[in-house]
Amino acid sequence: MNAPALRVLSVIPPMTQLNTPYPSTAYITGFLRSRGVDAVQVDLALALVLQLFTPAGLQAVQLRALAQPEAERTASVHAFLDQFQRYQHTIGPVMAFLQGRDSTLAHRIAARELLPEGPRFAALEVYVDAALGEEGGDPLAWAFGALGVQDKARHLATLYLNDLADVLRDAVDERFAFVRYAESLASSQPSFDPMAAALAAAPTLIDELLHTLTLATLARHTPDVVLLSVPFPGALYAALRIAQSIKAQNPHIAIALGGGFVNTELRELAEPRLFDFVDYVTLDAGERPLLALLEYLGRKRSKQRLVRTFVREDNEVRYINFVEPDVPFEDVGTPTWDGLPLDRYLSLLDMLNPMHRLWSDGRWNKLTVAHGCYWKKCSFCDVSLDYISRYETASAGTLADRIEAIVGETGQTGFHFVDEAAPPKALKALAQELLRRQLPISWWGNIRFEKTFTPELCQLLADSGCIAMSGGLEVASDRLLTLMKKGVSVEQVARVTKGFADAGILVHAYLMYGFPTQTVQDTVDALEYVRQLFENGCIQSGFFHRFACTVHSPVGLDPAAYGIELIPLPEVTFAKNDIGFIDPTGVDHDALGIGLRKAIYNYMHGIGLDEDVRVWFSHLPGKVPKATVGRHRIAKALNQPA
Ligand code: SF4
């Protein structure tokens, strides 16, 4: 007797990004369909936001806000209640505008008479300061010029939504944020206790909406198997709420949990209570474990032959790994966005910086050029894990075929290559193939700023549609770049980024502070380099991350080699990732981080580039030394041959 065909539903749980679907379900649905599986997908993160931000949704929020004692209401909640009628009348049109379905509303929004304004609009005053003290007039005119009505309106509408997100956080559920929900319950959480308690608590308004959405999804798709894809810790709580609703409705539906968070943090899972919600937890690239799981559920393979899968047996967690080769990157199929409401995503404009906005504005098809990282040496990176260490490529022809198929399906020609570090060789071959096929796409991606990216290659990439590149400069210090095995020098990064910029490609630099042995002087010197990179037009955007030591990175695996001592973790049965450490330098990186963030924010708006970098550390009087880097070091490096 043949086993019945199984219908598989992949779910993106709240919260992830709102401008474009997180790609994991698109990848897995495309792959499963290529193997003849009946596979569908749903984005419950977007669906939840679209439910909340309606007149009825806001009314439910208002009820919660009114139930709060007046003395406990925050400024956001007061502003919301005071202007509630205006919020209710404008929410529908604003959402349609942000979805790109009603662009003419821009004029009314930009005039600043239509939308109610809460505390988030105070950020606009920053631009008054930014415009070097010019008082009066329209501060946004400085930022957008006379022609940017659409962008100005998009920015104002984003502030309006951010105000509403603050109200949700302050009046409905303190764990709510647009891109993460209840993150602390999962992130490096050694015990499942806090998560179990939260899941046993009475549902919040958000939980109730999610429950209703989950039941509607089950009714629509009638799945036999549900895959919960959890890319970040801030999506696990909602994923388990969804699982709770599914199990209550139909306990026969098999639920599997996977995704980036699981692959990184649940590798030593020993918590049987997680299996009150899900039946299987799979590690690393999902294709092979899922094929094995579907065969098992279809009674075509025994349980002992599951691949990289945790199950619960006799109230204990058991890891089963019948070793089979992973599906090669060349054979994973083409992602599909079929079933996702592509015209309902929200193009938000948080930051006025043209590069920074790419992350929140516009619907980008997400694709990878390769699996893993070809470099896999950086000492802060999870180089021991599959998503970095297993490096595989596909031919330029295969990638171009995927691109053509995706454009055909979605009608959208924008691509974000979401590799950790796309290999230059593959990018070059792909660019040549795109030009040969005359495929007019726009694309951006993440790379290492290595010297293979010559000005000629940068120009070729630009000709093929590359509009922006991001990459890690980390700490701009040759001593620390060597210690972290980044394989680049500051001057080399300057030349490479300038090559991109000269080809018309925007450049974003990932910056780091707090790396082991980093001194205050290192931090000031690194900021001086960053200032010069902006000043010389090498980079247009950047972000400072605080270094976090993870158990999977070379630093976490061999702390003595980096001069630090790890703080022992408590017993871990659940999530394990970040680990505290003692750095004998004893630098107060938190205090320095405030100045670094202030500096980068201003540099991205073209402000303060002439100032001594110490100006950003005015909160640390007398504690920050002068930079030892010459003020024209980068300019000189750019004039030298590579
Ligand atoms: S940090 Fe980037 S370049 Fe370095 S090993 Fe990790 S993925 Fe590769």
Short mmCIF file of N, CA and C in Angstrom, two decimals, residues 72-164:
data_model
loop_
_atom_site.label_atom_id
_atom_site.label_comp_id
_atom_site.label_asym_id
_atom_site.label_seq_id
_atom_site.Cartn_x
_atom_site.Cartn_y
_atom_site.Cartn_z
N GLU A 72 0.60 55.13 34.89
CA GLU A 72 1.58 54.19 34.31
C GLU A 72 1.75 54.35 32.81
N ARG A 73 0.92 55.20 32.22
CA ARG A 73 0.98 55.32 30.76
C ARG A 73 2.22 56.11 30.33
N THR A 74 2.87 55.61 29.31
CA THR A 74 4.06 56.30 28.80
C THR A 74 3.63 57.44 27.86
N ALA A 75 4.61 58.23 27.46
CA ALA A 75 4.32 59.33 26.53
C ALA A 75 3.73 58.80 25.23
N SER A 76 4.22 57.64 24.78
CA SER A 76 3.70 57.06 23.53
C SER A 76 2.21 56.72 23.69
N VAL A 77 1.88 56.12 24.84
CA VAL A 77 0.49 55.71 25.06
C VAL A 77 -0.41 56.94 25.18
N HIS A 78 0.07 57.97 25.90
CA HIS A 78 -0.72 59.20 26.01
C HIS A 78 -0.98 59.80 24.63
N ALA A 79 0.07 59.88 23.82
CA ALA A 79 -0.09 60.49 22.49
C ALA A 79 -1.08 59.68 21.66
N PHE A 80 -1.04 58.37 21.80
CA PHE A 80 -1.95 57.48 21.05
C PHE A 80 -3.40 57.71 21.48
N LEU A 81 -3.62 57.73 22.79
CA LEU A 81 -4.99 57.89 23.28
C LEU A 81 -5.53 59.28 22.94
N ASP A 82 -4.68 60.28 23.07
CA ASP A 82 -5.13 61.65 22.79
C ASP A 82 -5.54 61.83 21.33
N GLN A 83 -4.87 61.11 20.46
CA GLN A 83 -5.13 61.32 19.01
C GLN A 83 -5.74 60.07 18.37
N PHE A 84 -6.43 59.29 19.19
CA PHE A 84 -6.88 57.98 18.72
C PHE A 84 -7.72 58.05 17.44
N GLN A 85 -8.64 59.01 17.39
CA GLN A 85 -9.52 59.09 16.19
C GLN A 85 -8.68 59.27 14.93
N ARG A 86 -7.67 60.10 15.03
CA ARG A 86 -6.83 60.35 13.85
C ARG A 86 -6.05 59.09 13.47
N TYR A 87 -5.58 58.37 14.49
CA TYR A 87 -4.88 57.11 14.18
C TYR A 87 -5.83 56.16 13.46
N GLN A 88 -7.04 56.07 13.98
CA GLN A 88 -7.97 55.11 13.38
C GLN A 88 -8.34 55.45 11.94
N HIS A 89 -8.44 56.74 11.68
CA HIS A 89 -8.82 57.15 10.32
C HIS A 89 -7.67 57.03 9.34
N THR A 90 -6.46 57.11 9.84
CA THR A 90 -5.33 57.16 8.91
C THR A 90 -4.63 55.81 8.74
N ILE A 91 -4.87 54.86 9.64
CA ILE A 91 -4.06 53.63 9.58
C ILE A 91 -4.21 52.88 8.25
N GLY A 92 -5.44 52.79 7.76
CA GLY A 92 -5.66 52.08 6.50
C GLY A 92 -4.91 52.73 5.34
N PRO A 93 -5.13 54.04 5.14
CA PRO A 93 -4.40 54.71 4.05
C PRO A 93 -2.88 54.65 4.21
N VAL A 94 -2.38 54.77 5.43
CA VAL A 94 -0.92 54.73 5.61
C VAL A 94 -0.37 53.35 5.23
N MET A 95 -1.05 52.30 5.62
CA MET A 95 -0.58 50.96 5.27
C MET A 95 -0.59 50.78 3.75
N ALA A 96 -1.65 51.25 3.10
CA ALA A 96 -1.71 51.13 1.64
C ALA A 96 -0.56 51.92 1.00
N PHE A 97 -0.26 53.08 1.57
CA PHE A 97 0.84 53.89 1.04
C PHE A 97 2.17 53.14 1.20
N LEU A 98 2.41 52.59 2.38
CA LEU A 98 3.68 51.90 2.63
C LEU A 98 3.78 50.61 1.82
N GLN A 99 2.64 50.08 1.42
CA GLN A 99 2.66 48.89 0.56
C GLN A 99 2.82 49.25 -0.91
N GLY A 100 2.88 50.54 -1.19
CA GLY A 100 3.07 50.97 -2.58
C GLY A 100 1.80 50.93 -3.39
N ARG A 101 0.63 50.90 -2.69
CA ARG A 101 -0.63 50.79 -3.42
C ARG A 101 -1.34 52.14 -3.57
N ASP A 102 -0.80 53.19 -2.94
CA ASP A 102 -1.47 54.49 -3.01
C ASP A 102 -0.43 55.60 -2.89
N SER A 103 0.37 55.74 -3.94
CA SER A 103 1.52 56.65 -3.84
C SER A 103 1.11 58.12 -3.78
N THR A 104 -0.08 58.47 -4.27
CA THR A 104 -0.45 59.90 -4.29
C THR A 104 -0.67 60.45 -2.88
N LEU A 105 -0.87 59.55 -1.92
CA LEU A 105 -1.06 60.04 -0.54
C LEU A 105 0.21 60.72 -0.02
N ALA A 106 1.31 60.51 -0.69
CA ALA A 106 2.59 61.08 -0.24
C ALA A 106 2.48 62.58 0.01
N HIS A 107 1.77 63.28 -0.86
CA HIS A 107 1.71 64.74 -0.74
C HIS A 107 1.06 65.16 0.58
N ARG A 108 -0.01 64.45 0.94
CA ARG A 108 -0.70 64.81 2.19
C ARG A 108 0.13 64.43 3.40
N ILE A 109 0.78 63.27 3.33
CA ILE A 109 1.61 62.86 4.47
C ILE A 109 2.79 63.82 4.63
N ALA A 110 3.42 64.16 3.50
CA ALA A 110 4.62 65.01 3.56
C ALA A 110 4.30 66.41 4.08
N ALA A 111 3.06 66.85 3.91
CA ALA A 111 2.68 68.18 4.39
C ALA A 111 2.59 68.22 5.92
N ARG A 112 2.65 67.09 6.54
CA ARG A 112 2.62 66.95 8.01
C ARG A 112 1.32 67.48 8.63
N GLU A 113 0.23 67.32 7.90
CA GLU A 113 -1.05 67.70 8.49
C GLU A 113 -1.96 66.50 8.65
N LEU A 114 -1.66 65.43 7.93
CA LEU A 114 -2.57 64.28 7.94
C LEU A 114 -2.34 63.37 9.14
N LEU A 115 -1.10 63.06 9.44
CA LEU A 115 -0.82 62.02 10.44
C LEU A 115 -0.69 62.59 11.84
N PRO A 116 -1.24 61.87 12.82
CA PRO A 116 -0.95 62.25 14.21
C PRO A 116 0.54 62.00 14.48
N GLU A 117 1.11 62.82 15.34
CA GLU A 117 2.55 62.68 15.61
C GLU A 117 2.78 62.38 17.08
N GLY A 118 3.50 61.30 17.35
CA GLY A 118 3.85 60.93 18.72
C GLY A 118 5.32 61.20 18.98
N PRO A 119 5.85 60.65 20.09
CA PRO A 119 7.23 60.96 20.49
C PRO A 119 8.28 60.64 19.43
N ARG A 120 8.05 59.66 18.57
CA ARG A 120 9.07 59.31 17.58
C ARG A 120 9.39 60.47 16.64
N PHE A 121 8.44 61.38 16.49
CA PHE A 121 8.67 62.48 15.56
C PHE A 121 9.71 63.47 16.11
N ALA A 122 10.05 63.30 17.39
CA ALA A 122 11.10 64.16 17.96
C ALA A 122 12.42 63.92 17.23
N ALA A 123 12.57 62.73 16.61
CA ALA A 123 13.80 62.44 15.87
C ALA A 123 14.03 63.46 14.77
N LEU A 124 12.94 64.05 14.29
CA LEU A 124 13.09 65.03 13.21
C LEU A 124 13.91 66.23 13.67
N GLU A 125 13.83 66.51 14.99
CA GLU A 125 14.59 67.66 15.49
C GLU A 125 16.08 67.41 15.37
N VAL A 126 16.46 66.13 15.36
CA VAL A 126 17.88 65.81 15.20
C VAL A 126 18.40 66.44 13.92
N TYR A 127 17.55 66.45 12.91
CA TYR A 127 18.00 67.00 11.63
C TYR A 127 18.17 68.51 11.70
N VAL A 128 17.42 69.14 12.63
CA VAL A 128 17.64 70.57 12.81
C VAL A 128 19.04 70.76 13.37
N ASP A 129 19.37 69.98 14.43
CA ASP A 129 20.73 70.04 14.98
C ASP A 129 21.72 69.71 13.87
N ALA A 130 21.33 68.67 13.12
CA ALA A 130 22.25 68.19 12.11
C ALA A 130 22.53 69.26 11.07
N ALA A 131 21.52 70.06 10.81
CA ALA A 131 21.72 71.12 9.81
C ALA A 131 22.50 72.28 10.45
N LEU A 132 23.34 71.89 11.39
CA LEU A 132 24.29 72.79 12.03
C LEU A 132 23.61 74.02 12.62
N GLY A 133 22.58 73.70 13.38
CA GLY A 133 22.01 74.74 14.23
C GLY A 133 21.05 75.69 13.53
N GLU A 134 20.73 75.44 12.27
CA GLU A 134 19.80 76.36 11.62
C GLU A 134 18.42 76.17 12.20
N GLU A 135 17.90 77.19 12.78
CA GLU A 135 16.58 77.10 13.38
C GLU A 135 15.52 77.49 12.35
N GLY A 136 14.30 77.01 12.60
CA GLY A 136 13.19 77.42 11.74
C GLY A 136 13.19 76.67 10.42
N GLY A 137 12.16 76.93 9.60
CA GLY A 137 12.06 76.25 8.31
C GLY A 137 11.67 74.80 8.52
N ASP A 138 11.72 74.03 7.47
CA ASP A 138 11.34 72.63 7.54
C ASP A 138 12.59 71.77 7.66
N PRO A 139 12.78 71.12 8.83
CA PRO A 139 14.00 70.34 9.00
C PRO A 139 14.14 69.24 7.96
N LEU A 140 13.00 68.68 7.51
CA LEU A 140 13.10 67.58 6.55
C LEU A 140 13.56 68.05 5.18
N ALA A 141 13.35 69.31 4.90
CA ALA A 141 13.77 69.81 3.60
C ALA A 141 15.28 69.67 3.47
N TRP A 142 15.97 69.84 4.60
CA TRP A 142 17.41 69.68 4.57
C TRP A 142 17.77 68.26 4.12
N ALA A 143 17.04 67.29 4.67
CA ALA A 143 17.39 65.91 4.40
C ALA A 143 16.94 65.43 3.03
N PHE A 144 15.84 65.91 2.57
CA PHE A 144 15.27 65.33 1.35
C PHE A 144 15.32 66.25 0.14
N GLY A 145 15.65 67.51 0.37
CA GLY A 145 15.62 68.43 -0.75
C GLY A 145 14.19 68.68 -1.17
N ALA A 146 14.03 69.40 -2.26
CA ALA A 146 12.68 69.80 -2.65
C ALA A 146 11.92 68.68 -3.35
N LEU A 147 12.62 67.69 -3.90
CA LEU A 147 11.95 66.73 -4.76
C LEU A 147 11.54 65.43 -4.07
N GLY A 148 12.04 65.21 -2.86
CA GLY A 148 11.84 63.88 -2.28
C GLY A 148 10.53 63.69 -1.56
N VAL A 149 9.41 64.04 -2.20
CA VAL A 149 8.12 63.95 -1.50
C VAL A 149 7.81 62.51 -1.10
N GLN A 150 8.06 61.57 -2.00
CA GLN A 150 7.76 60.17 -1.69
C GLN A 150 8.59 59.69 -0.50
N ASP A 151 9.88 60.01 -0.54
CA ASP A 151 10.75 59.55 0.55
C ASP A 151 10.41 60.24 1.86
N LYS A 152 10.13 61.50 1.78
CA LYS A 152 9.78 62.24 3.00
C LYS A 152 8.52 61.63 3.63
N ALA A 153 7.53 61.37 2.78
CA ALA A 153 6.29 60.79 3.29
C ALA A 153 6.54 59.39 3.85
N ARG A 154 7.40 58.64 3.19
CA ARG A 154 7.69 57.28 3.66
C ARG A 154 8.38 57.33 5.03
N HIS A 155 9.26 58.29 5.19
CA HIS A 155 9.94 58.43 6.48
C HIS A 155 8.95 58.83 7.57
N LEU A 156 8.07 59.77 7.27
CA LEU A 156 7.08 60.20 8.27
C LEU A 156 6.13 59.05 8.61
N ALA A 157 5.73 58.30 7.60
CA ALA A 157 4.82 57.17 7.86
C ALA A 157 5.52 56.09 8.68
N THR A 158 6.83 55.97 8.49
CA THR A 158 7.59 55.00 9.30
C THR A 158 7.65 55.45 10.76
N LEU A 159 7.85 56.73 10.97
CA LEU A 159 7.85 57.24 12.35
C LEU A 159 6.48 57.00 13.00
N TYR A 160 5.44 57.18 12.23
CA TYR A 160 4.07 56.96 12.71
C TYR A 160 3.89 55.49 13.13
N LEU A 161 4.39 54.57 12.30
CA LEU A 161 4.28 53.14 12.66
C LEU A 161 5.16 52.82 13.87
N ASN A 162 6.34 53.45 13.94
CA ASN A 162 7.20 53.22 15.10
C ASN A 162 6.53 53.69 16.39
N ASP A 163 5.81 54.81 16.30
CA ASP A 163 5.04 55.26 17.47
C ASP A 163 4.03 54.18 17.88
N LEU A 164 3.35 53.61 16.89
CA LEU A 164 2.35 52.58 17.21
C LEU A 164 3.02 51.32 17.79
#
